[in-house]
Tab-separated table of C-alpha atoms in Angstrom:
chain	number	residue	atom	x	y	z
K	1	MET	CA	-26.998	-68.085	26.806
K	2	LYS	CA	-24.917	-66.656	24.033
K	3	ILE	CA	-24.461	-62.983	23.180
K	4	ILE	CA	-25.773	-62.297	19.668
K	5	GLU	CA	-25.461	-58.488	19.671
K	6	ASP	CA	-23.747	-56.172	22.136
K	7	THR	CA	-23.903	-52.447	21.406
K	8	PRO	CA	-24.694	-49.449	23.612
K	9	ASP	CA	-28.230	-49.459	22.153
K	10	ARG	CA	-28.977	-53.188	22.085
K	11	LEU	CA	-27.986	-56.298	23.969
K	12	VAL	CA	-29.290	-59.591	22.607
K	13	PHE	CA	-28.880	-63.034	24.158
K	14	GLU	CA	-30.040	-66.326	22.722
K	15	SER	CA	-30.347	-69.827	24.130
K	16	ARG	CA	-30.551	-72.780	21.765
K	17	PRO	CA	-30.130	-75.930	23.859
K	18	VAL	CA	-29.061	-78.114	20.954
K	19	LEU	CA	-27.374	-80.725	23.144
K	20	PHE	CA	-30.481	-81.233	25.321
K	21	ALA	CA	-32.697	-81.459	22.249
K	22	PHE	CA	-30.351	-83.901	20.544
K	23	MET	CA	-30.236	-86.124	23.642
K	24	ALA	CA	-34.041	-86.156	23.904
K	25	ALA	CA	-34.431	-87.005	20.223
K	26	ALA	CA	-31.781	-89.741	20.458
K	27	MET	CA	-33.524	-91.228	23.489
K	28	ALA	CA	-36.876	-91.202	21.658
K	29	LEU	CA	-35.345	-92.877	18.601
K	30	ALA	CA	-33.588	-95.520	20.703
K	31	LEU	CA	-36.772	-96.337	22.622
K	32	THR	CA	-38.762	-96.480	19.381
K	33	ALA	CA	-36.248	-98.847	17.774
K	34	ALA	CA	-36.172	-101.051	20.872
K	35	ALA	CA	-39.987	-101.169	21.048
K	36	ILE	CA	-40.233	-102.138	17.363
K	37	GLY	CA	-37.615	-104.821	17.950
K	38	LEU	CA	-39.589	-106.240	20.867
K	39	PHE	CA	-42.848	-106.251	18.895
K	40	THR	CA	-41.247	-108.046	15.938
K	41	SER	CA	-39.366	-110.572	18.101
K	42	GLY	CA	-42.536	-111.870	19.717
K	43	ALA	CA	-42.492	-109.914	22.984
K	44	PRO	CA	-45.482	-107.594	22.538
K	45	GLY	CA	-45.928	-107.055	26.290
K	46	ARG	CA	-42.429	-105.689	26.648
K	47	GLY	CA	-42.857	-103.692	23.445
K	48	LEU	CA	-46.011	-102.146	24.842
K	49	LEU	CA	-44.263	-101.303	28.120
K	50	LEU	CA	-41.420	-99.655	26.256
K	51	THR	CA	-43.877	-97.716	24.079
K	52	ALA	CA	-45.571	-96.455	27.257
K	53	CYS	CA	-42.169	-95.303	28.544
K	54	LEU	CA	-41.582	-93.543	25.252
K	55	VAL	CA	-44.888	-91.699	25.450
K	56	LEU	CA	-44.545	-90.838	29.136
K	57	LEU	CA	-40.869	-89.844	29.188
K	58	ALA	CA	-39.353	-89.059	25.822
K	59	VAL	CA	-42.195	-87.206	24.129
K	60	PRO	CA	-42.678	-84.643	26.941
K	61	MET	CA	-38.914	-84.267	27.162
K	62	ILE	CA	-38.784	-83.361	23.468
K	63	PHE	CA	-41.505	-80.742	23.919
K	64	VAL	CA	-39.570	-79.173	26.790
K	65	THR	CA	-36.080	-79.267	25.274
K	66	PHE	CA	-36.819	-78.004	21.768
K	67	GLU	CA	-37.036	-74.367	22.816
K	68	ARG	CA	-35.207	-71.297	21.584
K	69	VAL	CA	-35.164	-68.238	23.829
K	70	ARG	CA	-34.111	-64.777	22.690
K	71	VAL	CA	-33.851	-61.820	25.070
K	72	ILE	CA	-33.539	-58.351	23.550
K	73	PHE	CA	-32.648	-55.303	25.626
K	74	ASP	CA	-33.326	-52.247	23.467
K	75	ALA	CA	-32.308	-48.867	24.897
K	76	ARG	CA	-33.708	-46.837	21.989
K	77	GLU	CA	-37.170	-48.380	22.330
K	78	GLY	CA	-36.888	-48.607	26.113
K	79	ILE	CA	-38.065	-52.222	26.171
K	80	CYS	CA	-36.924	-55.708	27.057
K	81	THR	CA	-38.423	-58.444	24.883
K	82	LEU	CA	-38.434	-62.146	25.766
K	83	ARG	CA	-39.227	-64.449	22.846
K	84	ARG	CA	-39.749	-68.186	23.179
K	85	ARG	CA	-40.144	-70.537	20.257
K	86	ASN	CA	-40.892	-74.202	20.848
K	87	LEU	CA	-42.968	-77.069	19.460
K	88	ARG	CA	-46.113	-75.668	21.098
K	89	GLY	CA	-45.727	-72.313	19.341
K	90	ASP	CA	-44.199	-68.898	19.800
K	91	GLY	CA	-44.579	-66.488	22.675
K	92	THR	CA	-43.399	-62.934	23.242
K	93	ARG	CA	-43.437	-60.858	26.417
K	94	THR	CA	-42.371	-57.241	26.480
K	95	HIS	CA	-41.437	-55.191	29.545
K	96	LYS	CA	-40.398	-51.582	29.925
K	97	LEU	CA	-36.644	-51.509	30.299
K	98	SER	CA	-37.056	-49.284	33.355
K	99	THR	CA	-38.873	-52.138	35.167
K	100	VAL	CA	-35.988	-54.581	34.637
K	101	ILE	CA	-34.149	-54.062	37.910
K	102	ARG	CA	-31.283	-56.506	37.359
K	103	ALA	CA	-30.252	-59.937	36.197
K	104	MET	CA	-29.395	-62.637	38.706
K	105	VAL	CA	-28.087	-66.185	38.778
K	106	GLN	CA	-30.410	-68.871	40.104
K	107	THR	CA	-28.487	-71.893	41.382
K	108	ARG	CA	-29.627	-75.455	41.910
K	109	LYS	CA	-27.286	-77.151	44.352
K	110	GLY	CA	-25.746	-80.419	43.238
K	111	ASP	CA	-26.148	-83.419	45.470
K	112	GLY	CA	-23.146	-85.490	46.396
K	113	GLU	CA	-20.614	-85.412	43.604
K	114	SER	CA	-22.823	-83.388	41.231
K	115	SER	CA	-21.763	-79.831	40.556
K	116	ASP	CA	-24.076	-76.888	41.028
K	117	ALA	CA	-26.123	-75.786	38.016
K	118	HIS	CA	-27.176	-72.258	37.138
K	119	ARG	CA	-29.560	-70.224	35.005
K	120	ILE	CA	-30.213	-66.528	34.440
K	121	ALA	CA	-33.288	-64.761	35.758
K	122	LEU	CA	-34.444	-61.179	35.366
K	123	VAL	CA	-35.857	-59.247	38.290
K	124	ILE	CA	-38.753	-57.289	36.834
K	125	GLY	CA	-40.346	-54.898	39.302
K	126	ALA	CA	-39.799	-55.130	43.040
K	127	ASP	CA	-37.067	-57.582	44.022
K	128	THR	CA	-39.307	-60.371	45.305
K	129	ALA	CA	-39.312	-64.076	44.501
K	130	ALA	CA	-42.480	-63.655	42.425
K	131	ASN	CA	-40.754	-61.079	40.191
K	132	ARG	CA	-37.747	-63.248	39.344
K	133	HIS	CA	-38.278	-64.563	35.818
K	134	PRO	CA	-35.941	-67.328	34.625
K	135	LEU	CA	-34.872	-66.952	31.018
K	136	THR	CA	-34.438	-70.686	30.402
K	137	ARG	CA	-36.068	-73.819	31.772
K	138	PHE	CA	-32.762	-75.555	32.367
K	139	HIS	CA	-29.937	-75.041	34.800
K	140	VAL	CA	-26.469	-75.717	33.362
K	141	SER	CA	-23.080	-76.072	34.999
K	142	GLY	CA	-20.183	-73.771	34.349
K	143	PRO	CA	-19.605	-70.022	34.473
K	144	ALA	CA	-21.806	-69.029	31.492
K	145	ALA	CA	-24.782	-67.870	33.582
K	146	GLU	CA	-22.619	-65.679	35.807
K	147	THR	CA	-20.783	-64.222	32.802
K	148	ALA	CA	-24.057	-63.390	31.020
K	149	THR	CA	-25.589	-61.955	34.202
K	150	ASP	CA	-22.570	-59.708	34.731
K	151	ARG	CA	-22.828	-58.482	31.128
K	152	ILE	CA	-26.573	-57.775	31.414
K	153	ASN	CA	-26.133	-55.859	34.661
K	154	ALA	CA	-23.203	-53.842	33.268
K	155	TRP	CA	-25.252	-52.990	30.145
K	156	LEU	CA	-28.249	-51.947	32.271
K	157	ARG	CA	-26.023	-49.723	34.463
K	158	ALA	CA	-24.409	-48.099	31.415
K	159	THR	CA	-27.803	-47.519	29.769
K	160	ARG	CA	-29.240	-45.935	32.901
K	161	SER	CA	-26.234	-43.684	33.451
K	162	ASP	CA	-26.524	-42.397	29.840
K	163	GLY	CA	-30.162	-41.331	30.296
């Protein structure tokens, strides 16, 4: 997630997983081209199998990856707004800023040689597993989630000490 605005009154993060979306679209285009090639070269059975793979794998992947998430912490309004925009439509959830306890990093352990992957979640209400709300669908490697989580928690502490 990338910081869009960082002031004492507002903290705004946005996630636009362009790389994931590009990879999903490229996979769909490659499978489509290969299926058309199989149909035109006289292998309709293989073309049909590849089309089924396209429908079962690539299309759902596109619907999942084409998603923009914006999180707005607004001290003046006293609210935290989570906005999601994807191919299925837009959604907005608003929470009182006082109910946002903290941000945390959720980690998915890598297996073997894979590195661990992380995402940011907000704890809204009592600190239980059910109240941990991930901001993105995907886990990514690198320090970005920890950096963003530290910034959110520092902003929340500063906002609460001012009031």
